[in-house]
GROMACS .gro file of C-alpha atoms in nm:
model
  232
    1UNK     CA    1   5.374   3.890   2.242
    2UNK     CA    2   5.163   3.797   1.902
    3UNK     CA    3   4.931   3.538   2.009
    4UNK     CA    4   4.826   3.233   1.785
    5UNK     CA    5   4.548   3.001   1.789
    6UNK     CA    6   4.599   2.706   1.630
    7UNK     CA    7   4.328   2.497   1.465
    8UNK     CA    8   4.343   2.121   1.388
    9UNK     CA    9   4.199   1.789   1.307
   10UNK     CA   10   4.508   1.615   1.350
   11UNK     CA   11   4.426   1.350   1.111
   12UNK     CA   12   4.722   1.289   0.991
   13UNK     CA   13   5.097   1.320   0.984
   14UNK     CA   14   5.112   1.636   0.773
   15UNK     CA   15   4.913   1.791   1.076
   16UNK     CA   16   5.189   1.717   1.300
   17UNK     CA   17   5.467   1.812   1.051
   18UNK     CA   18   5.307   2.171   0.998
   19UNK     CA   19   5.268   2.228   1.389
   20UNK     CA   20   5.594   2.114   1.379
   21UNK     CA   21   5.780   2.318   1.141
   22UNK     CA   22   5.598   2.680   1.288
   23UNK     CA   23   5.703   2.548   1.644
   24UNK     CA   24   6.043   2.524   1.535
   25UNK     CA   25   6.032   2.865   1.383
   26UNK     CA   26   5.898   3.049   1.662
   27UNK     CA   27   6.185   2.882   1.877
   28UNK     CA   28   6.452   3.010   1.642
   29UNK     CA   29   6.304   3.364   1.640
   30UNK     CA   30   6.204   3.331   1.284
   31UNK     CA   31   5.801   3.367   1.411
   32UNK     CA   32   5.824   3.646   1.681
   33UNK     CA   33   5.470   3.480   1.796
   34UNK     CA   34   5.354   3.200   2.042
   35UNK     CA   35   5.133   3.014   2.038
   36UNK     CA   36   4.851   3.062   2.288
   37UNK     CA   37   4.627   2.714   2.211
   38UNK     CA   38   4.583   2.434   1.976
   39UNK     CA   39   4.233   2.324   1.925
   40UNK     CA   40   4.089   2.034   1.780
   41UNK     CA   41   3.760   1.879   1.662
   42UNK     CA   42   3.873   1.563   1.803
   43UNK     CA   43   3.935   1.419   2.122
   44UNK     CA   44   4.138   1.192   2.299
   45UNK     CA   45   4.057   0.773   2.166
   46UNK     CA   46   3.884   0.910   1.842
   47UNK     CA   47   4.168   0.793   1.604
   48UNK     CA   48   4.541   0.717   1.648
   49UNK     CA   49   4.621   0.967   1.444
   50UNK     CA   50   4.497   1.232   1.608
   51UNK     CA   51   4.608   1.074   1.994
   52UNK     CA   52   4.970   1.150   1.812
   53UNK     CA   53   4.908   1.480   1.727
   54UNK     CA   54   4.777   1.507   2.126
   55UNK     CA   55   5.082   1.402   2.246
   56UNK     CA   56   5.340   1.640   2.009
   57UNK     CA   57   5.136   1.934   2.159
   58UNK     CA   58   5.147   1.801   2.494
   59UNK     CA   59   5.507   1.787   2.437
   60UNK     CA   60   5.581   2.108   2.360
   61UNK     CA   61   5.365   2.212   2.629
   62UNK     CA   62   5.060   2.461   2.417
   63UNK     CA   63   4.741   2.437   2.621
   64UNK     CA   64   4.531   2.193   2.423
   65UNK     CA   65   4.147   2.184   2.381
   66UNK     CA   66   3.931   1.934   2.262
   67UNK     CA   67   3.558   1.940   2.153
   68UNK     CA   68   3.492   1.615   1.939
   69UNK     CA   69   3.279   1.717   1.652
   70UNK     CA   70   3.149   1.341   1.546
   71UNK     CA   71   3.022   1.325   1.903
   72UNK     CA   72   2.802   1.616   1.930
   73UNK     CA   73   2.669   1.537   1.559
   74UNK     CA   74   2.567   1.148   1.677
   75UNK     CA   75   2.407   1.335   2.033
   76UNK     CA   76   2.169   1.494   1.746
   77UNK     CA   77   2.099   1.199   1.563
   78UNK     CA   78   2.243   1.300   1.254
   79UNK     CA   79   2.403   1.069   1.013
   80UNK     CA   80   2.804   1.052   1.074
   81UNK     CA   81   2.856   1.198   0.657
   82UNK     CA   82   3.035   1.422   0.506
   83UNK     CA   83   3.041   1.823   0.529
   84UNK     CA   84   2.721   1.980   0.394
   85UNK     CA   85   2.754   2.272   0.212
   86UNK     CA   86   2.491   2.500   0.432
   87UNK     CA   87   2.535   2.486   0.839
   88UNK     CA   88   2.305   2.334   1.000
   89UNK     CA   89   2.146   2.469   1.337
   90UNK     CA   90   2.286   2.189   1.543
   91UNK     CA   91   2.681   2.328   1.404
   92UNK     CA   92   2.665   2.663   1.462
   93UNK     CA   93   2.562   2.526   1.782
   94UNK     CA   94   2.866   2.318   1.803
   95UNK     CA   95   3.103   2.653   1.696
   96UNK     CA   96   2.942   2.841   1.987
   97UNK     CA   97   3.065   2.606   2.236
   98UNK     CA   98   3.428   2.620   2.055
   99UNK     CA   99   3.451   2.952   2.175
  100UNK     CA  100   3.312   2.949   2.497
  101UNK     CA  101   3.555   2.728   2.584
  102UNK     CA  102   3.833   2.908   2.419
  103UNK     CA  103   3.696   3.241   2.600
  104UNK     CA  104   4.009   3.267   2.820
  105UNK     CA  105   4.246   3.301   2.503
  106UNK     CA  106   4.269   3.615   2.314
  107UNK     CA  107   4.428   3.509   1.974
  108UNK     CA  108   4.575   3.806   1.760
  109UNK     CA  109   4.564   3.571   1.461
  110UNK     CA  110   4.384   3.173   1.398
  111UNK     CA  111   4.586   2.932   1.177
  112UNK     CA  112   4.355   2.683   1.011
  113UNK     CA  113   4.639   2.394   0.911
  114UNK     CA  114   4.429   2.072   0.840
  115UNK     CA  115   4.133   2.172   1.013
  116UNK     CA  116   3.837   1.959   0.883
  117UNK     CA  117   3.509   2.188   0.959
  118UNK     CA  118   3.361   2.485   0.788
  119UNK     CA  119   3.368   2.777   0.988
  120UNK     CA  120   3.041   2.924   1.111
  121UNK     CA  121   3.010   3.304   1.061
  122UNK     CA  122   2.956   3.359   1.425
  123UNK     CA  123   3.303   3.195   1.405
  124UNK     CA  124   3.421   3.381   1.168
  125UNK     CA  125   3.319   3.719   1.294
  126UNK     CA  126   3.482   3.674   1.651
  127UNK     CA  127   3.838   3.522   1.523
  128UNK     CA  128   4.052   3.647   1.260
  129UNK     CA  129   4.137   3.361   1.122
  130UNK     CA  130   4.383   3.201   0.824
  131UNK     CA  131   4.329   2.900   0.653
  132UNK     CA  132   4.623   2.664   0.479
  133UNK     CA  133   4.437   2.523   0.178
  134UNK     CA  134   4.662   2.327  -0.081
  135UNK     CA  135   4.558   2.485  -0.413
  136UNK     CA  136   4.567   2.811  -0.580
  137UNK     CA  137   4.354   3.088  -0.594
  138UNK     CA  138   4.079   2.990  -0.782
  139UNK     CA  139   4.172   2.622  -0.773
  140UNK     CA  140   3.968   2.324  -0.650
  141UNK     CA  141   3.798   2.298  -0.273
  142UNK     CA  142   3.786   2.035   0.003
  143UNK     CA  143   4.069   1.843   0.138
  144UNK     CA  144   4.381   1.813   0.001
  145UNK     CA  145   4.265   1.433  -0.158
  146UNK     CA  146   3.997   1.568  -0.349
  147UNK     CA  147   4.202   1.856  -0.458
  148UNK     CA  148   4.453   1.635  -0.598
  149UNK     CA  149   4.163   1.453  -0.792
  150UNK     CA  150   4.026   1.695  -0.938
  151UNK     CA  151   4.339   1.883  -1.034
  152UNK     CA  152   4.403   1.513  -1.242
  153UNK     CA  153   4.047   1.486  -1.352
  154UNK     CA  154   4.081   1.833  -1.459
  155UNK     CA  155   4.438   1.768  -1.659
  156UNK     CA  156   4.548   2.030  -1.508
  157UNK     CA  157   4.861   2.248  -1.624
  158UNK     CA  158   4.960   2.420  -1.307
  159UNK     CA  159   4.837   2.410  -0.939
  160UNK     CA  160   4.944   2.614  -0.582
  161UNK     CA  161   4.891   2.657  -0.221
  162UNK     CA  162   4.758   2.948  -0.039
  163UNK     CA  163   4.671   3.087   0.319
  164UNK     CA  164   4.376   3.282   0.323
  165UNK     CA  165   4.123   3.459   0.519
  166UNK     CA  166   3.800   3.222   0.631
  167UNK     CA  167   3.479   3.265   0.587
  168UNK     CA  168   3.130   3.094   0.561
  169UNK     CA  169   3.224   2.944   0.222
  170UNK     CA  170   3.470   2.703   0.190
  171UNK     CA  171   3.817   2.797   0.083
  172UNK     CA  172   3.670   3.096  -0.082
  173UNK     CA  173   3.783   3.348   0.138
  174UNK     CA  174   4.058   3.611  -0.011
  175UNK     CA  175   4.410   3.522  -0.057
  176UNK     CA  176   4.647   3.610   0.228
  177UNK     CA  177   4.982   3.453   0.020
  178UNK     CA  178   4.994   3.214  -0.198
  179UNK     CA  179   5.227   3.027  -0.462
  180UNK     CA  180   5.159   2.797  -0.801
  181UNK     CA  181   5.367   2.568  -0.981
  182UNK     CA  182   5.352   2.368  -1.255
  183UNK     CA  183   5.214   2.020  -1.255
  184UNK     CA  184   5.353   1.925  -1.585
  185UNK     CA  185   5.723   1.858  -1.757
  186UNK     CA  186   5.965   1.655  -1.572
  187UNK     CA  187   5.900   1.477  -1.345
  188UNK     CA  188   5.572   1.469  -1.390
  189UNK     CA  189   5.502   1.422  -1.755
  190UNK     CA  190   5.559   1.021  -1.738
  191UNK     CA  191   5.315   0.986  -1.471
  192UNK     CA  192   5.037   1.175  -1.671
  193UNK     CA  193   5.138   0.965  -1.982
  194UNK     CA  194   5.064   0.690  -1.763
  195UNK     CA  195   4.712   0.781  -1.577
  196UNK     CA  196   4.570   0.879  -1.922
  197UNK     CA  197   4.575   0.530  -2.039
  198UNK     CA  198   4.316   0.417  -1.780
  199UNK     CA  199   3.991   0.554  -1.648
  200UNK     CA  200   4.078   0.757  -1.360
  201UNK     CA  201   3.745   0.603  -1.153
  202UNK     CA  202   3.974   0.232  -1.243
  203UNK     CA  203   4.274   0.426  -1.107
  204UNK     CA  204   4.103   0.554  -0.793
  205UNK     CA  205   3.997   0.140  -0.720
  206UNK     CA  206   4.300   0.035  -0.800
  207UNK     CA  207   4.570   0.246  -0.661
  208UNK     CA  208   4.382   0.553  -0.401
  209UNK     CA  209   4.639   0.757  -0.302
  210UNK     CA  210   4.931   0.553  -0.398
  211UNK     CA  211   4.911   0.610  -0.728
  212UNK     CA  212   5.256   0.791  -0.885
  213UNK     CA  213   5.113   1.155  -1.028
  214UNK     CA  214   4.891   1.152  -0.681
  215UNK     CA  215   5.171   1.087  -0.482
  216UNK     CA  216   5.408   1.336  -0.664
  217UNK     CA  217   5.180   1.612  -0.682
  218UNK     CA  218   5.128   1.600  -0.322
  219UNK     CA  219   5.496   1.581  -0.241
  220UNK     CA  220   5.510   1.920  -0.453
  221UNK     CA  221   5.293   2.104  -0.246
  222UNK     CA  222   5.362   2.002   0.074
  223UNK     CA  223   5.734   2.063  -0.011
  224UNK     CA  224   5.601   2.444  -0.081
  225UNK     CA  225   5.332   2.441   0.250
  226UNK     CA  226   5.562   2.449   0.559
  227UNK     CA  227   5.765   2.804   0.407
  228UNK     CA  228   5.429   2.896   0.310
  229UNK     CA  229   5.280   2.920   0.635
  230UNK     CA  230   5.605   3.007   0.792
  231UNK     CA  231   5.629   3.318   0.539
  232UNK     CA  232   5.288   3.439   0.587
   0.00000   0.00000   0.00000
């Protein structure tokens, strides 16, 4: 049978959901594919979040394997920061060790579905891999927060999801599938009339991720994620 790996931070509920949804799929015959693995950067006690996401896999009973990324980066002595954009020695180090411990697995296909690291090219070259990333072709990089930001920042007419193929530069690899839709009209329009009136650094302090156009915009594409990856 079709073999999937299946990559994952777990950080947050959205992770679960999408595991979810393709789980259910595969069970109803809709996926003719298992599931071989689910990996994560994470391990056990690292955030709550994530110890959920540990327990839905151990539920449906996938092999799970952990390597915690912030670990092995404060073993180096490097600052706990965010992603630089060129790999440092010490994480291609840290991808080599990903595989060797998923050497007994022989994926046909890796899903990337909230999966917080760039991929090494080492990485890269062994896997094929897929990556869920919630914009368009084209469209903004990094997580799905600082997509939505920028996509405001940006007054942007029109926005997407799309799987595509990884590679060393992030969420620049060629579209596998993808879809757009528009960001503007009803119901959107009154929450852009309404973020315009106030500097969107004000809005960020203020509101985060609550805010009403953040909110809805990410209700929008996760709506359009889960057939997405199912689809593709």
């Amino acid at each position: 049978m079709y073999q999937l790996g299946w990559f994952s931070t777990g950080r947050d509920k959205a992770a679960r959901d999408l595991l979810q949804v393709v789980n259910s799929s595969i069970k109803q015959g809709e996926i003719e594919a298992e599931i071989a693995f689910v990996f994560s950067n994470r391990e056990p006690g690292e955030s709550e979040e994530s110890d959920l996401f540990f327990k839905l896999v151990e539920d449906y009973h996938i092999p799970l394997i952990c390597f915690s990324y912030q670990r092995l980066k404060a073993s180096r002595g490097v600052p706990i920061t965010g992603q630089a954009g060129t790999l440092p020695s010490w994480r291609l180090d840290y991808d080599r060790e990903v595989m060797n411990r998923l050497q007994d697995f022989h994926p046909d296909l890796c899903v990337l579905a909230g999966y917080m690291l760039i991929v090494g090219r080492e990485m890269c070259q062994r896997y094929n891999m897929i990556n869920l990333h919630p914009a368009a072709p084209d469209g903004p990089t990094g997580t799905w927060q600082e997509v939505i930001w920028q996509l405001i920042d940006n007054k942007a007419q029109e926005t997407g999801v799309m799987m595509h193929l990884v590679t060393p530069e992030l969420d620049k690899g060629p579209p596998v599938t993808y879809c757009t839709f528009l960001i503007r009209g009803k119901p959107f329009d009154r929450y852009w009339d309404e973020i315009e009136r106030h500097p969107l650094s004000e809005v960020k302090r203020r509101e985060g991720e609550n805010n009403p156009l953040f909110k809805l915009i990410r209700q929008h594409g996760l709506a359009r994620e889960f057939p997405l990856i199912v689809s593709t």
